[in-house]
Amino acid sequence: DAKTTQPDSMESTEGETVHLPCSHATISGNEYIYWYRQVPLQGPEYVTHGLQQNTTNSMAFLAIASDRKSSTLILPHVSLRDAAVYHCILRVVGQGGSAKLIFGEGTKLTVSS
Amino acid sequence: NSKVIQTPRYLVKGQGQKAKMRCIPEKGHPVVFWYQQNKNNEFKFLINFQNQEVLQQIDMTEKRFSAECPSNSPCSLEIQSSEAGDSALYLCASSLGGAGNTLYFGEGSRLIVV
């Protein structure tokens, strides 16, 4: 199964821009890069995803390396509500388009005031 | 707020008892996934459906676990005889299908087996 590597934890301060790295050296050409975040006692929340081009939405900017072997989730002006475990996941296309997610351990982001 | 509805949020069962969890996917989503998240926050894929048909499932699911997604009814995941190691957060997610379509997760059902 495809795998990703992320730092166990990162610390930040409110208002900062945070860069969360993810390595996926064995990514295949048809695998999407997904980011989810999760706080205790809740299910994962979708943040963003991409295939090859950088993407942006109201939550984050996703920068994907040209060789697709790594990506960085950029969170502008973080607040206390952004404290969570951030998962970088590869979306594997299986039989019948089942496309399950393969989760890693994620990066625990701590935000201080 | 999540549009995938999971019930109950918490359930406590004794060893050997049945445990049943339900999931209403987001409206219009034909693909449903079940994941198990253990106390170390590790995710394990269990099974997924497209409409009422099983697409993939792991060996564990084929034995003590059963799941279904009947038409016009909530999807369900049932553990026939709960074991202590089944204590976990069970997450349901739904999707339009395909690699480019996002999975949206519910809040999960936390099972505690005593």
PDB file of C-alpha atoms in Angstrom:
ATOM      1  CA  ASP A   1       0.000   0.000   0.000  1.00  0.00           C
ATOM      2  CA  ALA A   2       1.096   3.532  -0.679  1.00  0.00           C
ATOM      3  CA  LYS A   3       2.475   5.315   2.371  1.00  0.00           C
ATOM      4  CA  THR A   4       3.204   8.809   3.545  1.00  0.00           C
ATOM      5  CA  THR A   5       5.699  10.174   6.065  1.00  0.00           C
ATOM      6  CA  GLN A   6       4.957  13.158   8.268  1.00  0.00           C
ATOM      7  CA  PRO A   7       6.616  14.693  11.344  1.00  0.00           C
ATOM      8  CA  ASP A   8       4.992  13.540  14.555  1.00  0.00           C
ATOM      9  CA  SER A   9       4.322  17.047  15.813  1.00  0.00           C
ATOM     10  CA  MET A  10       4.726  20.745  15.097  1.00  0.00           C
ATOM     11  CA  GLU A  11       4.202  23.827  17.224  1.00  0.00           C
ATOM     12  CA  SER A  12       2.963  27.242  16.184  1.00  0.00           C
ATOM     13  CA  THR A  13       1.617  30.517  17.521  1.00  0.00           C
ATOM     14  CA  GLU A  14      -1.671  32.193  16.601  1.00  0.00           C
ATOM     15  CA  GLY A  15      -1.371  34.318  13.474  1.00  0.00           C
ATOM     16  CA  GLU A  16       1.582  32.435  12.043  1.00  0.00           C
ATOM     17  CA  THR A  17       1.624  30.665   8.688  1.00  0.00           C
ATOM     18  CA  VAL A  18       2.280  26.960   9.202  1.00  0.00           C
ATOM     19  CA  HIS A  19       3.904  24.615   6.693  1.00  0.00           C
ATOM     20  CA  LEU A  20       3.083  20.925   7.223  1.00  0.00           C
ATOM     21  CA  PRO A  21       5.327  18.649   5.135  1.00  0.00           C
ATOM     22  CA  CYS A  22       4.486  15.215   3.774  1.00  0.00           C
ATOM     23  CA  SER A  23       6.695  12.758   1.916  1.00  0.00           C
ATOM     24  CA  HIS A  24       5.208  10.194  -0.482  1.00  0.00           C
ATOM     25  CA  ALA A  25       8.190   8.941  -2.431  1.00  0.00           C
ATOM     26  CA  THR A  26       6.430   5.885  -3.884  1.00  0.00           C
ATOM     27  CA  ILE A  27       3.303   7.663  -5.101  1.00  0.00           C
ATOM     28  CA  SER A  28       1.795   6.309  -8.316  1.00  0.00           C
ATOM     29  CA  GLY A  29       0.662   8.431 -11.211  1.00  0.00           C
ATOM     30  CA  ASN A  30      -3.049   8.025 -10.552  1.00  0.00           C
ATOM     31  CA  GLU A  31      -2.975   8.555  -6.775  1.00  0.00           C
ATOM     32  CA  TYR A  32      -4.444  11.732  -5.305  1.00  0.00           C
ATOM     33  CA  ILE A  33      -2.968  13.458  -2.259  1.00  0.00           C
ATOM     34  CA  TYR A  34      -5.591  14.166   0.394  1.00  0.00           C
ATOM     35  CA  TRP A  35      -5.339  16.104   3.650  1.00  0.00           C
ATOM     36  CA  TYR A  36      -7.695  15.648   6.559  1.00  0.00           C
ATOM     37  CA  ARG A  37      -7.550  16.978  10.095  1.00  0.00           C
ATOM     38  CA  GLN A  38      -8.985  15.496  13.244  1.00  0.00           C
ATOM     39  CA  VAL A  39      -9.621  16.775  16.746  1.00  0.00           C
ATOM     40  CA  PRO A  40     -10.305  14.473  19.708  1.00  0.00           C
ATOM     41  CA  LEU A  41     -13.703  12.785  19.832  1.00  0.00           C
ATOM     42  CA  GLN A  42     -14.581  13.802  16.255  1.00  0.00           C
ATOM     43  CA  GLY A  43     -14.270  12.250  12.829  1.00  0.00           C
ATOM     44  CA  PRO A  44     -11.680  13.463  10.297  1.00  0.00           C
ATOM     45  CA  GLU A  45     -12.520  16.727   8.544  1.00  0.00           C
ATOM     46  CA  TYR A  46     -11.636  17.169   4.872  1.00  0.00           C
ATOM     47  CA  VAL A  47      -9.129  19.967   4.260  1.00  0.00           C
ATOM     48  CA  THR A  48      -8.036  19.738   0.632  1.00  0.00           C
ATOM     49  CA  HIS A  49      -6.712  17.442  -2.073  1.00  0.00           C
ATOM     50  CA  GLY A  50      -4.745  17.539  -5.305  1.00  0.00           C
ATOM     51  CA  LEU A  51      -3.248  15.424  -8.034  1.00  0.00           C
ATOM     52  CA  GLN A  52      -0.468  17.413  -9.655  1.00  0.00           C
ATOM     53  CA  GLN A  53      -1.210  21.134  -9.535  1.00  0.00           C
ATOM     54  CA  ASN A  54      -1.137  23.283  -6.419  1.00  0.00           C
ATOM     55  CA  THR A  55      -4.596  23.884  -5.001  1.00  0.00           C
ATOM     56  CA  THR A  56      -6.133  26.458  -2.706  1.00  0.00           C
ATOM     57  CA  ASN A  57      -9.387  26.821  -0.816  1.00  0.00           C
ATOM     58  CA  SER A  58     -10.702  28.721   2.184  1.00  0.00           C
ATOM     59  CA  MET A  59      -8.864  26.455   4.609  1.00  0.00           C
ATOM     60  CA  ALA A  60      -5.426  25.904   3.124  1.00  0.00           C
ATOM     61  CA  PHE A  61      -2.985  25.968   0.223  1.00  0.00           C
ATOM     62  CA  LEU A  62      -1.577  22.659  -1.006  1.00  0.00           C
ATOM     63  CA  ALA A  63       1.805  22.807  -2.680  1.00  0.00           C
ATOM     64  CA  ILE A  64       2.750  19.641  -4.617  1.00  0.00           C
ATOM     65  CA  ALA A  65       6.326  19.069  -5.742  1.00  0.00           C
ATOM     66  CA  SER A  66       6.860  18.767  -9.494  1.00  0.00           C
ATOM     67  CA  ASP A  67       7.927  15.096  -9.100  1.00  0.00           C
ATOM     68  CA  ARG A  68       4.930  14.529  -6.769  1.00  0.00           C
ATOM     69  CA  LYS A  69       7.128  12.822  -4.192  1.00  0.00           C
ATOM     70  CA  SER A  70       6.304  15.369  -1.531  1.00  0.00           C
ATOM     71  CA  SER A  71       3.710  17.986  -0.689  1.00  0.00           C
ATOM     72  CA  THR A  72       3.212  20.759   1.841  1.00  0.00           C
ATOM     73  CA  LEU A  73      -0.025  21.907   3.411  1.00  0.00           C
ATOM     74  CA  ILE A  74       0.162  25.619   4.151  1.00  0.00           C
ATOM     75  CA  LEU A  75      -2.175  27.042   6.773  1.00  0.00           C
ATOM     76  CA  PRO A  76      -2.216  30.860   6.724  1.00  0.00           C
ATOM     77  CA  HIS A  77      -2.751  32.809   9.948  1.00  0.00           C
ATOM     78  CA  VAL A  78      -3.537  29.845  12.180  1.00  0.00           C
ATOM     79  CA  SER A  79      -5.917  30.168  15.105  1.00  0.00           C
ATOM     80  CA  LEU A  80      -6.500  27.993  18.161  1.00  0.00           C
ATOM     81  CA  ARG A  81      -9.230  26.197  16.206  1.00  0.00           C
ATOM     82  CA  ASP A  82      -6.614  24.894  13.779  1.00  0.00           C
ATOM     83  CA  ALA A  83      -5.011  22.742  16.475  1.00  0.00           C
ATOM     84  CA  ALA A  84      -5.540  19.150  15.321  1.00  0.00           C
ATOM     85  CA  VAL A  85      -3.846  16.050  13.937  1.00  0.00           C
ATOM     86  CA  TYR A  86      -3.286  16.607  10.216  1.00  0.00           C
ATOM     87  CA  HIS A  87      -3.264  13.502   8.039  1.00  0.00           C
ATOM     88  CA  CYS A  88      -1.623  13.369   4.626  1.00  0.00           C
ATOM     89  CA  ILE A  89      -3.179  10.469   2.726  1.00  0.00           C
ATOM     90  CA  LEU A  90      -2.860   8.882  -0.686  1.00  0.00           C
ATOM     91  CA  ARG A  91      -6.084   7.892  -2.400  1.00  0.00           C
ATOM     92  CA  VAL A  92      -5.634   4.472  -3.974  1.00  0.00           C
ATOM     93  CA  VAL A  93      -7.933   3.578  -6.848  1.00  0.00           C
ATOM     94  CA  GLY A  94      -9.101   0.015  -6.402  1.00  0.00           C
ATOM     95  CA  GLN A  95     -11.528  -2.285  -8.092  1.00  0.00           C
ATOM     96  CA  GLY A  96     -14.813  -0.679  -9.027  1.00  0.00           C
ATOM     97  CA  GLY A  97     -13.456   2.753  -8.179  1.00  0.00           C
ATOM     98  CA  SER A  98     -13.542   1.974  -4.481  1.00  0.00           C
ATOM     99  CA  ALA A  99     -10.613   4.343  -3.907  1.00  0.00           C
ATOM    100  CA  LYS A 100     -10.064   3.805  -0.196  1.00  0.00           C
ATOM    101  CA  LEU A 101      -7.852   6.088   1.878  1.00  0.00           C
ATOM    102  CA  ILE A 102      -4.636   4.804   3.446  1.00  0.00           C
ATOM    103  CA  PHE A 103      -4.077   6.810   6.631  1.00  0.00           C
ATOM    104  CA  GLY A 104      -0.700   7.393   8.289  1.00  0.00           C
ATOM    105  CA  GLU A 105      -0.166   8.655  11.845  1.00  0.00           C
ATOM    106  CA  GLY A 106      -0.382  12.327  11.012  1.00  0.00           C
ATOM    107  CA  THR A 107       1.199  15.473  12.438  1.00  0.00           C
ATOM    108  CA  LYS A 108      -0.132  16.852  15.685  1.00  0.00           C
ATOM    109  CA  LEU A 109      -0.256  20.635  15.315  1.00  0.00           C
ATOM    110  CA  THR A 110      -0.233  22.618  18.538  1.00  0.00           C
ATOM    111  CA  VAL A 111      -1.241  26.285  18.415  1.00  0.00           C
ATOM    112  CA  SER A 112      -0.475  28.584  21.315  1.00  0.00           C
ATOM    113  CA  SER A 113      -1.880  32.041  21.979  1.00  0.00           C
TER     114      SER A 113
ATOM    115  CA  ASN B   1     -21.139  20.092  10.731  1.00  0.00           C
ATOM    116  CA  SER B   2     -20.881  16.621   9.225  1.00  0.00           C
ATOM    117  CA  LYS B   3     -23.600  15.529   6.807  1.00  0.00           C
ATOM    118  CA  VAL B   4     -22.802  11.880   7.479  1.00  0.00           C
ATOM    119  CA  ILE B   5     -24.851  10.840  10.481  1.00  0.00           C
ATOM    120  CA  GLN B   6     -23.620   8.085  12.765  1.00  0.00           C
ATOM    121  CA  THR B   7     -25.492   6.569  15.700  1.00  0.00           C
ATOM    122  CA  PRO B   8     -24.988   5.930  18.504  1.00  0.00           C
ATOM    123  CA  ARG B   9     -22.081   8.214  19.418  1.00  0.00           C
ATOM    124  CA  TYR B  10     -21.114   5.895  22.262  1.00  0.00           C
ATOM    125  CA  LEU B  11     -21.904   2.291  23.147  1.00  0.00           C
ATOM    126  CA  VAL B  12     -20.648   0.058  25.913  1.00  0.00           C
ATOM    127  CA  LYS B  13     -20.814  -3.718  25.533  1.00  0.00           C
ATOM    128  CA  GLY B  14     -19.678  -6.722  27.482  1.00  0.00           C
ATOM    129  CA  GLN B  15     -17.403  -9.278  25.908  1.00  0.00           C
ATOM    130  CA  GLY B  16     -19.409 -11.632  23.729  1.00  0.00           C
ATOM    131  CA  GLN B  17     -22.254  -9.181  23.212  1.00  0.00           C
ATOM    132  CA  LYS B  18     -23.394  -7.846  19.855  1.00  0.00           C
ATOM    133  CA  ALA B  19     -22.586  -4.266  18.967  1.00  0.00           C
ATOM    134  CA  LYS B  20     -24.391  -2.475  16.141  1.00  0.00           C
ATOM    135  CA  MET B  21     -23.629   0.920  14.675  1.00  0.00           C
ATOM    136  CA  ARG B  22     -25.555   2.809  12.009  1.00  0.00           C
ATOM    137  CA  CYS B  23     -24.631   5.336   9.370  1.00  0.00           C
ATOM    138  CA  ILE B  24     -26.686   7.572   7.099  1.00  0.00           C
ATOM    139  CA  PRO B  25     -24.426   8.709   4.245  1.00  0.00           C
ATOM    140  CA  GLU B  26     -24.570  12.177   2.745  1.00  0.00           C
ATOM    141  CA  LYS B  27     -27.540  12.474   0.386  1.00  0.00           C
ATOM    142  CA  GLY B  28     -26.701  11.276  -3.103  1.00  0.00           C
ATOM    143  CA  HIS B  29     -23.478   9.511  -2.121  1.00  0.00           C
ATOM    144  CA  PRO B  30     -23.516   5.900  -3.384  1.00  0.00           C
ATOM    145  CA  VAL B  31     -20.180   4.858  -1.848  1.00  0.00           C
ATOM    146  CA  VAL B  32     -19.891   4.175   1.888  1.00  0.00           C
ATOM    147  CA  PHE B  33     -16.745   3.267   3.845  1.00  0.00           C
ATOM    148  CA  TRP B  34     -16.230   1.935   7.354  1.00  0.00           C
ATOM    149  CA  TYR B  35     -12.952   2.509   9.213  1.00  0.00           C
ATOM    150  CA  GLN B  36     -11.782   1.508  12.667  1.00  0.00           C
ATOM    151  CA  GLN B  37      -9.569   3.968  14.586  1.00  0.00           C
ATOM    152  CA  ASN B  38      -7.844   2.431  17.613  1.00  0.00           C
ATOM    153  CA  LYS B  39      -6.625   4.079  20.816  1.00  0.00           C
ATOM    154  CA  ASN B  40      -3.288   4.827  19.111  1.00  0.00           C
ATOM    155  CA  ASN B  41      -5.218   6.790  16.475  1.00  0.00           C
ATOM    156  CA  GLU B  42      -4.309   4.255  13.799  1.00  0.00           C
ATOM    157  CA  PHE B  43      -6.892   3.807  11.038  1.00  0.00           C
ATOM    158  CA  LYS B  44      -7.895   0.441   9.624  1.00  0.00           C
ATOM    159  CA  PHE B  45     -10.099   0.125   6.548  1.00  0.00           C
ATOM    160  CA  LEU B  46     -12.876  -2.421   7.157  1.00  0.00           C
ATOM    161  CA  ILE B  47     -15.282  -2.462   4.225  1.00  0.00           C
ATOM    162  CA  ASN B  48     -16.837  -0.314   1.567  1.00  0.00           C
ATOM    163  CA  PHE B  49     -20.016  -0.410  -0.487  1.00  0.00           C
ATOM    164  CA  GLN B  50     -21.303   1.057  -3.693  1.00  0.00           C
ATOM    165  CA  ASN B  51     -25.055   1.242  -3.249  1.00  0.00           C
ATOM    166  CA  GLN B  52     -25.873  -2.160  -1.742  1.00  0.00           C
ATOM    167  CA  GLU B  53     -22.868  -4.034  -3.130  1.00  0.00           C
ATOM    168  CA  VAL B  54     -19.663  -4.757  -1.218  1.00  0.00           C
ATOM    169  CA  LEU B  55     -16.604  -3.455  -3.086  1.00  0.00           C
ATOM    170  CA  GLN B  56     -13.795  -4.450  -0.718  1.00  0.00           C
ATOM    171  CA  GLN B  57     -13.485  -5.849   2.772  1.00  0.00           C
ATOM    172  CA  ILE B  58     -10.659  -7.083   4.958  1.00  0.00           C
ATOM    173  CA  ASP B  59     -10.453 -10.542   6.480  1.00  0.00           C
ATOM    174  CA  MET B  60     -11.519  -9.314   9.928  1.00  0.00           C
ATOM    175  CA  THR B  61     -14.717  -7.994   8.469  1.00  0.00           C
ATOM    176  CA  GLU B  62     -15.489 -11.345   6.887  1.00  0.00           C
ATOM    177  CA  LYS B  63     -15.544 -13.152  10.225  1.00  0.00           C
ATOM    178  CA  ARG B  64     -17.043 -11.521  13.330  1.00  0.00           C
ATOM    179  CA  PHE B  65     -17.990  -8.325  11.607  1.00  0.00           C
ATOM    180  CA  SER B  66     -20.964  -7.916   9.286  1.00  0.00           C
ATOM    181  CA  ALA B  67     -22.075  -4.865   7.391  1.00  0.00           C
ATOM    182  CA  GLU B  68     -24.795  -3.884   4.993  1.00  0.00           C
ATOM    183  CA  CYS B  69     -26.163  -0.871   3.157  1.00  0.00           C
ATOM    184  CA  PRO B  70     -29.796  -1.712   2.290  1.00  0.00           C
ATOM    185  CA  SER B  71     -31.706   0.603  -0.009  1.00  0.00           C
ATOM    186  CA  ASN B  72     -33.797   3.230   1.779  1.00  0.00           C
ATOM    187  CA  SER B  73     -32.315   2.316   5.171  1.00  0.00           C
ATOM    188  CA  PRO B  74     -29.219   3.321   7.122  1.00  0.00           C
ATOM    189  CA  CYS B  75     -26.013   1.401   6.557  1.00  0.00           C
ATOM    190  CA  SER B  76     -24.905  -0.681   9.528  1.00  0.00           C
ATOM    191  CA  LEU B  77     -21.826  -2.342  10.964  1.00  0.00           C
ATOM    192  CA  GLU B  78     -22.353  -5.118  13.481  1.00  0.00           C
ATOM    193  CA  ILE B  79     -19.893  -7.062  15.602  1.00  0.00           C
ATOM    194  CA  GLN B  80     -21.402 -10.449  16.399  1.00  0.00           C
ATOM    195  CA  SER B  81     -19.380 -11.210  19.523  1.00  0.00           C
ATOM    196  CA  SER B  82     -17.469  -8.222  20.882  1.00  0.00           C
ATOM    197  CA  GLU B  83     -13.920  -8.612  22.134  1.00  0.00           C
ATOM    198  CA  ALA B  84     -11.821  -6.196  24.202  1.00  0.00           C
ATOM    199  CA  GLY B  85      -9.659  -5.506  21.163  1.00  0.00           C
ATOM    200  CA  ASP B  86     -12.690  -4.184  19.291  1.00  0.00           C
ATOM    201  CA  SER B  87     -12.799  -1.106  21.520  1.00  0.00           C
ATOM    202  CA  ALA B  88     -12.279   1.739  19.063  1.00  0.00           C
ATOM    203  CA  LEU B  89     -13.836   4.630  17.189  1.00  0.00           C
ATOM    204  CA  TYR B  90     -15.781   3.335  14.196  1.00  0.00           C
ATOM    205  CA  LEU B  91     -15.943   5.870  11.401  1.00  0.00           C
ATOM    206  CA  CYS B  92     -18.328   5.920   8.486  1.00  0.00           C
ATOM    207  CA  ALA B  93     -17.563   7.985   5.397  1.00  0.00           C
ATOM    208  CA  SER B  94     -19.418   8.550   2.151  1.00  0.00           C
ATOM    209  CA  SER B  95     -18.413   9.686  -1.307  1.00  0.00           C
ATOM    210  CA  LEU B  96     -19.661  10.177  -4.844  1.00  0.00           C
ATOM    211  CA  GLY B  97     -17.051   7.573  -5.797  1.00  0.00           C
ATOM    212  CA  GLY B  98     -13.821   7.619  -7.765  1.00  0.00           C
ATOM    213  CA  ALA B  99     -10.386   8.770  -6.677  1.00  0.00           C
ATOM    214  CA  GLY B 100     -11.098  12.451  -7.285  1.00  0.00           C
ATOM    215  CA  ASN B 101     -14.192  12.633  -5.138  1.00  0.00           C
ATOM    216  CA  THR B 102     -13.816  13.438  -1.493  1.00  0.00           C
ATOM    217  CA  LEU B 103     -14.724  11.146   1.399  1.00  0.00           C
ATOM    218  CA  TYR B 104     -16.749  12.894   4.073  1.00  0.00           C
ATOM    219  CA  PHE B 105     -16.665  11.382   7.540  1.00  0.00           C
ATOM    220  CA  GLY B 106     -19.231  11.192  10.307  1.00  0.00           C
ATOM    221  CA  GLU B 107     -18.472  11.912  13.946  1.00  0.00           C
ATOM    222  CA  GLY B 108     -17.966   8.211  14.645  1.00  0.00           C
ATOM    223  CA  SER B 109     -19.349   5.659  17.076  1.00  0.00           C
ATOM    224  CA  ARG B 110     -17.084   4.961  20.028  1.00  0.00           C
ATOM    225  CA  LEU B 111     -17.329   1.347  21.174  1.00  0.00           C
ATOM    226  CA  ILE B 112     -16.066   0.340  24.597  1.00  0.00           C
ATOM    227  CA  VAL B 113     -15.957  -3.380  25.316  1.00  0.00           C
ATOM    228  CA  VAL B 114     -15.669  -4.136  29.022  1.00  0.00           C
TER     229      VAL B 114
END
